[in-house]
Amino acid sequence: MKDMSMEDNRNLDLLASWIRESKYTVVLTGAGMSTESGIPDFRSKDGWWKNIDPTTVASTYALEKQYDLFRDFYIMRINTLKYCKPHFGHKILADWEKRGLVHCIATQNVDGFHQEAGSKNVYELHGNIRTVRCEDCSDDGKLEDFIMKKNCSSCGGRLRPNVVLFGESLPYDDLNSTMEAIRKADLVIVIGTSLQVYPVNQLPDLCKGKKAYINLDIDFHSKYFDLALKGKAGDTLLNIEKHLTKY
Ligand code: APR
């Protein structure tokens, strides 16, 4: 863990006081929340999109026109999950929910780690890759059938994960609930996202309260936040927890 400067400690103290005073806090996470669990993010130097064009594997075009490539990509991502687990940062957020310090988490992540770590109020804005459905008849499919490259057992159609592909709209209920929560929030804490993807990158601005950003790279977005902490999600959440419990 890196040495803490005076400014770091001041910022951690400030965010801890905002969390204590807030009556309604929303956390918004991205792929940077899961890299410490061993899952690559998308746009960092060793992220998924460094060597893969997302439109060729994670879009409605890929699903329609190159299903084998689409399926191989998601089978690989599903299999990656088998060896990865939520880290202590996920567990801290779940504990903050239990203690009434966080109202809900809206995540762009599809790994289910917030729920696995114990968070109950989670909105999956980009769906998940833990369940599948048939693209042709919409019946729920079996994840094992998808991994084994079998077709839909009801109609013989193409199985696909319940992930939001480029070109698809976000799940209405999750997005609506997230927007309502952020509009009510005294505090929104954005963790581990480049905020490059619409419409999630518009959500923090709905907050009339305070906005904090925790990210390895804060240069581009820090001016849009009341507080920006440069650092790893897990370490920073652990340090905030220490400041929350030191009084
Ligand atoms: N701690 C904090 N920040 C981190 C960490 C970490 N351990 N690891 C990476 N980051 C930061 C990176 O610096 C980057 O700014 O997290 C951010 C991850 O950004 P992206 O890779 O763009 O991921 P995300 O913002 O979640 O992407 C949004 O794009 O491709 C689509 O559907 C996909 O949900 C995804 C969406």
mmCIF file of C-alpha atoms and ligand atoms in Angstrom:
data_model
loop_
_atom_site.group_PDB
_atom_site.id
_atom_site.type_symbol
_atom_site.label_atom_id
_atom_site.label_comp_id
_atom_site.label_asym_id
_atom_site.label_seq_id
_atom_site.Cartn_x
_atom_site.Cartn_y
_atom_site.Cartn_z
ATOM 1 C CA MET A 1 0.000 0.000 0.000
ATOM 2 C CA LYS A 2 1.442 3.420 -0.963
ATOM 3 C CA ASP A 3 2.535 5.908 1.732
ATOM 4 C CA MET A 4 -0.204 8.379 2.589
ATOM 5 C CA SER A 5 0.555 12.080 2.146
ATOM 6 C CA MET A 6 -0.958 14.788 4.375
ATOM 7 C CA GLU A 7 -3.296 15.645 1.492
ATOM 8 C CA ASP A 8 -4.310 11.985 1.064
ATOM 9 C CA ASN A 9 -5.193 11.780 4.758
ATOM 10 C CA ARG A 10 -7.112 15.039 4.586
ATOM 11 C CA ASN A 11 -9.084 13.782 1.577
ATOM 12 C CA LEU A 12 -9.805 10.429 3.242
ATOM 13 C CA ASP A 13 -10.983 12.218 6.389
ATOM 14 C CA LEU A 14 -13.203 14.474 4.287
ATOM 15 C CA LEU A 15 -14.800 11.600 2.355
ATOM 16 C CA ALA A 16 -15.272 9.613 5.567
ATOM 17 C CA SER A 17 -17.103 12.616 7.092
ATOM 18 C CA TRP A 18 -19.315 12.940 3.983
ATOM 19 C CA ILE A 19 -20.174 9.213 4.221
ATOM 20 C CA ARG A 20 -21.022 9.545 7.934
ATOM 21 C CA GLU A 21 -23.186 12.648 7.383
ATOM 22 C CA SER A 22 -24.925 11.490 4.189
ATOM 23 C CA LYS A 23 -28.467 10.205 4.607
ATOM 24 C CA TYR A 24 -28.524 8.615 1.142
ATOM 25 C CA THR A 25 -25.304 7.441 -0.537
ATOM 26 C CA VAL A 26 -25.100 5.743 -3.944
ATOM 27 C CA VAL A 27 -21.992 3.931 -5.200
ATOM 28 C CA LEU A 28 -21.377 3.603 -8.962
ATOM 29 C CA THR A 29 -18.716 1.085 -10.012
ATOM 30 C CA GLY A 30 -16.902 0.001 -13.164
ATOM 31 C CA ALA A 31 -14.347 -2.582 -14.207
ATOM 32 C CA GLY A 32 -11.635 -0.982 -12.043
ATOM 33 C CA MET A 33 -13.564 -2.353 -9.048
ATOM 34 C CA SER A 34 -12.779 -5.930 -10.182
ATOM 35 C CA THR A 35 -9.175 -5.737 -11.459
ATOM 36 C CA GLU A 36 -7.881 -6.485 -7.952
ATOM 37 C CA SER A 37 -9.893 -9.714 -8.189
ATOM 38 C CA GLY A 38 -7.884 -10.647 -11.296
ATOM 39 C CA ILE A 39 -10.396 -9.564 -13.954
ATOM 40 C CA PRO A 40 -8.992 -7.216 -16.651
ATOM 41 C CA ASP A 41 -10.756 -3.912 -17.182
ATOM 42 C CA PHE A 42 -11.442 -2.681 -20.721
ATOM 43 C CA ARG A 43 -9.438 0.469 -21.512
ATOM 44 C CA SER A 44 -6.295 0.246 -19.370
ATOM 45 C CA LYS A 45 -3.027 -0.859 -21.007
ATOM 46 C CA ASP A 46 -3.805 -4.560 -20.367
ATOM 47 C CA GLY A 47 -7.595 -4.232 -20.705
ATOM 48 C CA TRP A 48 -9.877 -6.362 -22.911
ATOM 49 C CA TRP A 49 -10.195 -3.686 -25.610
ATOM 50 C CA LYS A 50 -6.446 -3.194 -26.034
ATOM 51 C CA ASN A 51 -6.230 -6.143 -28.462
ATOM 52 C CA ILE A 52 -9.902 -6.739 -29.281
ATOM 53 C CA ASP A 53 -12.291 -4.405 -31.126
ATOM 54 C CA PRO A 54 -15.446 -4.537 -28.928
ATOM 55 C CA THR A 55 -17.728 -4.302 -31.971
ATOM 56 C CA THR A 56 -16.369 -7.654 -33.187
ATOM 57 C CA VAL A 57 -17.310 -9.565 -30.007
ATOM 58 C CA ALA A 58 -19.538 -7.489 -27.671
ATOM 59 C CA SER A 59 -22.126 -5.989 -30.046
ATOM 60 C CA THR A 60 -25.441 -6.919 -31.647
ATOM 61 C CA TYR A 61 -23.496 -7.103 -34.930
ATOM 62 C CA ALA A 62 -21.194 -9.800 -33.462
ATOM 63 C CA LEU A 63 -24.202 -11.731 -32.110
ATOM 64 C CA GLU A 64 -25.949 -11.638 -35.496
ATOM 65 C CA LYS A 65 -23.063 -11.948 -37.968
ATOM 66 C CA GLN A 66 -20.222 -13.767 -36.180
ATOM 67 C CA TYR A 67 -21.887 -15.831 -33.480
ATOM 68 C CA ASP A 68 -18.949 -18.268 -33.041
ATOM 69 C CA LEU A 69 -16.506 -15.403 -32.276
ATOM 70 C CA PHE A 70 -19.119 -13.802 -29.982
ATOM 71 C CA ARG A 71 -19.676 -17.091 -28.130
ATOM 72 C CA ASP A 72 -15.949 -17.870 -27.782
ATOM 73 C CA PHE A 73 -15.339 -14.397 -26.271
ATOM 74 C CA TYR A 74 -18.060 -14.772 -23.649
ATOM 75 C CA ILE A 75 -17.185 -18.406 -22.850
ATOM 76 C CA MET A 76 -13.639 -17.152 -22.150
ATOM 77 C CA ARG A 77 -14.933 -14.340 -19.912
ATOM 78 C CA ILE A 78 -17.326 -16.690 -18.058
ATOM 79 C CA ASN A 79 -14.504 -19.184 -17.483
ATOM 80 C CA THR A 80 -12.278 -16.370 -16.130
ATOM 81 C CA LEU A 81 -14.865 -15.819 -13.377
ATOM 82 C CA LYS A 82 -14.373 -19.391 -12.130
ATOM 83 C CA TYR A 83 -10.912 -18.463 -10.810
ATOM 84 C CA CYS A 84 -11.757 -15.014 -9.438
ATOM 85 C CA LYS A 85 -13.533 -13.873 -6.272
ATOM 86 C CA PRO A 86 -14.715 -10.534 -4.845
ATOM 87 C CA HIS A 87 -11.903 -8.724 -2.978
ATOM 88 C CA PHE A 88 -11.985 -6.911 0.384
ATOM 89 C CA GLY A 89 -13.142 -3.708 -1.334
ATOM 90 C CA HIS A 90 -16.368 -5.443 -2.421
ATOM 91 C CA LYS A 91 -16.796 -6.714 1.144
ATOM 92 C CA ILE A 92 -16.300 -3.225 2.626
ATOM 93 C CA LEU A 93 -19.047 -1.848 0.364
ATOM 94 C CA ALA A 94 -21.356 -4.699 1.428
ATOM 95 C CA ASP A 95 -20.554 -3.930 5.085
ATOM 96 C CA TRP A 96 -21.281 -0.212 4.550
ATOM 97 C CA GLU A 97 -24.711 -1.192 3.192
ATOM 98 C CA LYS A 98 -25.346 -3.319 6.308
ATOM 99 C CA ARG A 99 -24.333 -0.346 8.501
ATOM 100 C CA GLY A 100 -26.682 1.968 6.594
ATOM 101 C CA LEU A 101 -23.782 3.963 5.104
ATOM 102 C CA VAL A 102 -24.576 2.996 1.477
ATOM 103 C CA HIS A 103 -28.116 2.822 0.077
ATOM 104 C CA CYS A 104 -27.371 0.994 -3.174
ATOM 105 C CA ILE A 105 -24.701 0.120 -5.714
ATOM 106 C CA ALA A 106 -25.156 0.670 -9.454
ATOM 107 C CA THR A 107 -22.537 -1.272 -11.366
ATOM 108 C CA GLN A 108 -21.406 -1.571 -14.971
ATOM 109 C CA ASN A 109 -19.738 -4.849 -14.033
ATOM 110 C CA VAL A 110 -21.233 -8.162 -15.119
ATOM 111 C CA ASP A 111 -19.321 -10.424 -12.685
ATOM 112 C CA GLY A 112 -21.872 -10.425 -9.856
ATOM 113 C CA PHE A 113 -19.101 -9.738 -7.315
ATOM 114 C CA HIS A 114 -20.998 -7.071 -5.369
ATOM 115 C CA GLN A 115 -23.830 -9.536 -4.701
ATOM 116 C CA GLU A 116 -21.371 -12.362 -4.001
ATOM 117 C CA ALA A 117 -19.644 -10.116 -1.424
ATOM 118 C CA GLY A 118 -23.006 -9.559 0.320
ATOM 119 C CA SER A 119 -24.414 -6.333 -1.189
ATOM 120 C CA LYS A 120 -28.201 -6.635 -1.505
ATOM 121 C CA ASN A 121 -29.271 -3.450 -3.329
ATOM 122 C CA VAL A 122 -27.351 -3.806 -6.608
ATOM 123 C CA TYR A 123 -28.435 -2.476 -10.017
ATOM 124 C CA GLU A 124 -26.651 -4.253 -12.897
ATOM 125 C CA LEU A 125 -26.699 -1.529 -15.559
ATOM 126 C CA HIS A 126 -24.891 -3.694 -18.124
ATOM 127 C CA GLY A 127 -26.502 -6.996 -17.148
ATOM 128 C CA ASN A 128 -24.454 -10.039 -16.178
ATOM 129 C CA ILE A 129 -22.577 -12.987 -17.705
ATOM 130 C CA ARG A 130 -23.689 -15.461 -15.025
ATOM 131 C CA THR A 131 -27.029 -16.235 -16.734
ATOM 132 C CA VAL A 132 -27.973 -16.822 -20.392
ATOM 133 C CA ARG A 133 -31.086 -16.687 -22.524
ATOM 134 C CA CYS A 134 -32.059 -17.724 -26.045
ATOM 135 C CA GLU A 135 -31.719 -14.868 -28.529
ATOM 136 C CA ASP A 136 -34.447 -16.449 -30.713
ATOM 137 C CA CYS A 137 -37.186 -17.524 -28.268
ATOM 138 C CA SER A 138 -36.055 -15.565 -25.157
ATOM 139 C CA ASP A 139 -36.353 -18.645 -22.942
ATOM 140 C CA ASP A 140 -33.863 -18.833 -20.075
ATOM 141 C CA GLY A 141 -30.968 -21.084 -21.063
ATOM 142 C CA LYS A 142 -28.529 -23.137 -19.047
ATOM 143 C CA LEU A 143 -25.092 -21.541 -18.543
ATOM 144 C CA GLU A 144 -23.478 -24.969 -18.929
ATOM 145 C CA ASP A 145 -25.199 -25.435 -22.319
ATOM 146 C CA PHE A 146 -23.788 -22.086 -23.488
ATOM 147 C CA ILE A 147 -20.279 -23.006 -22.300
ATOM 148 C CA MET A 148 -20.583 -26.423 -24.010
ATOM 149 C CA LYS A 149 -21.648 -24.603 -27.226
ATOM 150 C CA LYS A 150 -25.084 -26.229 -27.198
ATOM 151 C CA ASN A 151 -28.123 -24.425 -28.610
ATOM 152 C CA CYS A 152 -31.368 -23.503 -26.869
ATOM 153 C CA SER A 153 -33.070 -26.674 -25.563
ATOM 154 C CA SER A 154 -36.499 -25.144 -26.277
ATOM 155 C CA CYS A 155 -36.113 -23.974 -29.895
ATOM 156 C CA GLY A 156 -32.580 -24.828 -31.014
ATOM 157 C CA GLY A 157 -31.751 -21.125 -31.263
ATOM 158 C CA ARG A 158 -28.621 -19.216 -30.211
ATOM 159 C CA LEU A 159 -27.891 -18.871 -26.499
ATOM 160 C CA ARG A 160 -26.302 -15.594 -25.270
ATOM 161 C CA PRO A 161 -25.381 -14.130 -21.848
ATOM 162 C CA ASN A 162 -27.768 -11.600 -20.250
ATOM 163 C CA VAL A 163 -25.147 -8.898 -20.809
ATOM 164 C CA VAL A 164 -26.007 -5.553 -22.450
ATOM 165 C CA LEU A 165 -24.238 -5.561 -25.821
ATOM 166 C CA PHE A 166 -23.148 -2.446 -27.700
ATOM 167 C CA GLY A 167 -26.262 -1.554 -29.678
ATOM 168 C CA GLU A 168 -28.697 -2.770 -26.988
ATOM 169 C CA SER A 169 -30.511 -0.586 -24.450
ATOM 170 C CA LEU A 170 -29.847 -0.849 -20.733
ATOM 171 C CA PRO A 171 -32.351 -2.732 -18.530
ATOM 172 C CA TYR A 172 -35.126 -0.188 -17.922
ATOM 173 C CA ASP A 173 -35.822 -1.000 -14.267
ATOM 174 C CA ASP A 174 -32.159 -1.000 -13.197
ATOM 175 C CA LEU A 175 -31.431 2.256 -15.036
ATOM 176 C CA ASN A 176 -34.595 3.950 -13.766
ATOM 177 C CA SER A 177 -33.972 2.888 -10.178
ATOM 178 C CA THR A 178 -30.365 4.089 -10.427
ATOM 179 C CA MET A 179 -31.420 7.497 -11.779
ATOM 180 C CA GLU A 180 -34.039 7.872 -9.027
ATOM 181 C CA ALA A 181 -31.481 6.910 -6.364
ATOM 182 C CA ILE A 182 -28.818 9.309 -7.650
ATOM 183 C CA ARG A 183 -31.352 12.161 -7.853
ATOM 184 C CA LYS A 184 -32.148 11.572 -4.146
ATOM 185 C CA ALA A 185 -28.508 11.076 -3.099
ATOM 186 C CA ASP A 186 -26.596 13.393 -0.771
ATOM 187 C CA LEU A 187 -23.431 11.619 -1.947
ATOM 188 C CA VAL A 188 -22.424 9.601 -5.022
ATOM 189 C CA ILE A 189 -19.109 7.702 -4.900
ATOM 190 C CA VAL A 190 -17.853 6.647 -8.363
ATOM 191 C CA ILE A 191 -15.244 3.870 -8.267
ATOM 192 C CA GLY A 192 -13.087 2.276 -10.981
ATOM 193 C CA THR A 193 -14.613 3.523 -14.213
ATOM 194 C CA SER A 194 -13.269 5.619 -17.118
ATOM 195 C CA LEU A 195 -16.775 7.109 -17.563
ATOM 196 C CA GLN A 196 -16.416 6.755 -21.330
ATOM 197 C CA VAL A 197 -19.602 4.809 -22.015
ATOM 198 C CA TYR A 198 -23.033 6.387 -22.449
ATOM 199 C CA PRO A 199 -25.478 6.581 -20.694
ATOM 200 C CA VAL A 200 -23.742 5.581 -17.436
ATOM 201 C CA ASN A 201 -21.228 8.405 -17.858
ATOM 202 C CA GLN A 202 -24.127 10.883 -17.577
ATOM 203 C CA LEU A 203 -25.415 9.512 -14.269
ATOM 204 C CA PRO A 204 -23.071 11.233 -11.745
ATOM 205 C CA ASP A 205 -24.295 14.656 -12.947
ATOM 206 C CA LEU A 206 -27.826 13.814 -11.771
ATOM 207 C CA CYS A 207 -26.566 14.097 -8.200
ATOM 208 C CA LYS A 208 -27.389 17.413 -6.510
ATOM 209 C CA GLY A 209 -25.280 16.446 -3.517
ATOM 210 C CA LYS A 210 -21.561 15.730 -3.271
ATOM 211 C CA LYS A 211 -19.691 13.626 -5.863
ATOM 212 C CA ALA A 212 -16.491 11.682 -5.120
ATOM 213 C CA TYR A 213 -14.318 9.767 -7.607
ATOM 214 C CA ILE A 214 -11.954 6.907 -6.686
ATOM 215 C CA ASN A 215 -9.848 5.748 -9.632
ATOM 216 C CA LEU A 216 -6.293 4.848 -10.661
ATOM 217 C CA ASP A 217 -6.506 7.591 -13.280
ATOM 218 C CA ILE A 218 -8.369 10.747 -12.183
ATOM 219 C CA ASP A 219 -6.798 13.362 -14.480
ATOM 220 C CA PHE A 220 -9.595 13.716 -17.014
ATOM 221 C CA HIS A 221 -12.603 13.622 -14.702
ATOM 222 C CA SER A 222 -11.411 15.094 -11.369
ATOM 223 C CA LYS A 223 -12.666 18.606 -12.257
ATOM 224 C CA TYR A 224 -16.245 17.278 -12.414
ATOM 225 C CA PHE A 225 -16.083 15.908 -8.853
ATOM 226 C CA ASP A 226 -16.088 17.565 -5.429
ATOM 227 C CA LEU A 227 -13.320 15.150 -4.402
ATOM 228 C CA ALA A 228 -11.096 12.824 -6.480
ATOM 229 C CA LEU A 229 -8.898 10.175 -4.818
ATOM 230 C CA LYS A 230 -6.207 8.676 -7.062
ATOM 231 C CA GLY A 231 -5.587 5.061 -6.088
ATOM 232 C CA LYS A 232 -6.664 1.444 -6.129
ATOM 233 C CA ALA A 233 -10.285 0.744 -5.225
ATOM 234 C CA GLY A 234 -9.515 -1.867 -2.559
ATOM 235 C CA ASP A 235 -6.770 0.092 -0.783
ATOM 236 C CA THR A 236 -8.742 3.342 -0.878
ATOM 237 C CA LEU A 237 -11.899 1.720 0.504
ATOM 238 C CA LEU A 238 -9.805 0.137 3.268
ATOM 239 C CA ASN A 239 -8.275 3.533 4.116
ATOM 240 C CA ILE A 240 -11.704 5.197 4.161
ATOM 241 C CA GLU A 241 -12.942 2.437 6.479
ATOM 242 C CA LYS A 242 -10.020 3.180 8.837
ATOM 243 C CA HIS A 243 -10.983 6.874 8.842
ATOM 244 C CA LEU A 244 -14.645 5.968 9.404
ATOM 245 C CA THR A 245 -13.856 3.902 12.479
ATOM 246 C CA LYS A 246 -11.023 5.950 14.002
ATOM 247 C CA TYR A 247 -13.322 8.280 15.994
HETATM 248 N N1 APR B 1 -8.614 0.700 -8.708
HETATM 249 C C1 APR B 1 -9.131 1.878 -9.171
HETATM 250 N N2 APR B 1 -9.262 2.154 -10.494
HETATM 251 C C2 APR B 1 -8.868 1.193 -11.353
HETATM 252 C C3 APR B 1 -8.323 -0.056 -10.938
HETATM 253 C C4 APR B 1 -8.200 -0.273 -9.544
HETATM 254 N N3 APR B 1 -7.689 -1.411 -9.045
HETATM 255 N N4 APR B 1 -8.031 -0.796 -12.051
HETATM 256 C C5 APR B 1 -8.385 -0.032 -13.107
HETATM 257 N N5 APR B 1 -8.872 1.151 -12.699
HETATM 258 C C6 APR B 1 -9.435 2.240 -13.511
HETATM 259 C C7 APR B 1 -8.758 2.467 -14.833
HETATM 260 O O1 APR B 1 -7.722 3.435 -14.701
HETATM 261 C C8 APR B 1 -9.927 3.003 -15.692
HETATM 262 O O2 APR B 1 -10.013 4.427 -15.584
HETATM 263 O O3 APR B 1 -10.764 1.836 -13.801
HETATM 264 C C9 APR B 1 -11.168 2.392 -15.049
HETATM 265 C C10 APR B 1 -11.767 1.267 -15.883
HETATM 266 O O4 APR B 1 -12.277 1.857 -17.064
HETATM 267 P P1 APR B 1 -12.760 0.909 -18.253
HETATM 268 O O5 APR B 1 -11.743 -0.134 -18.494
HETATM 269 O O6 APR B 1 -13.182 1.813 -19.372
HETATM 270 O O7 APR B 1 -14.027 0.161 -17.658
HETATM 271 P P2 APR B 1 -15.486 0.758 -17.446
HETATM 272 O O8 APR B 1 -15.438 2.239 -17.219
HETATM 273 O O9 APR B 1 -16.157 -0.068 -16.422
HETATM 274 O O10 APR B 1 -16.165 0.466 -18.881
HETATM 275 C C11 APR B 1 -17.540 0.743 -19.027
HETATM 276 O O11 APR B 1 -17.454 -0.241 -21.233
HETATM 277 O O12 APR B 1 -16.825 -1.893 -22.695
HETATM 278 C C12 APR B 1 -17.847 -1.440 -21.915
HETATM 279 O O13 APR B 1 -19.565 -2.794 -21.073
HETATM 280 C C13 APR B 1 -18.222 -2.447 -20.867
HETATM 281 O O14 APR B 1 -19.139 -2.001 -18.664
HETATM 282 C C14 APR B 1 -18.067 -1.688 -19.556
HETATM 283 C C15 APR B 1 -18.133 -0.239 -19.999
#
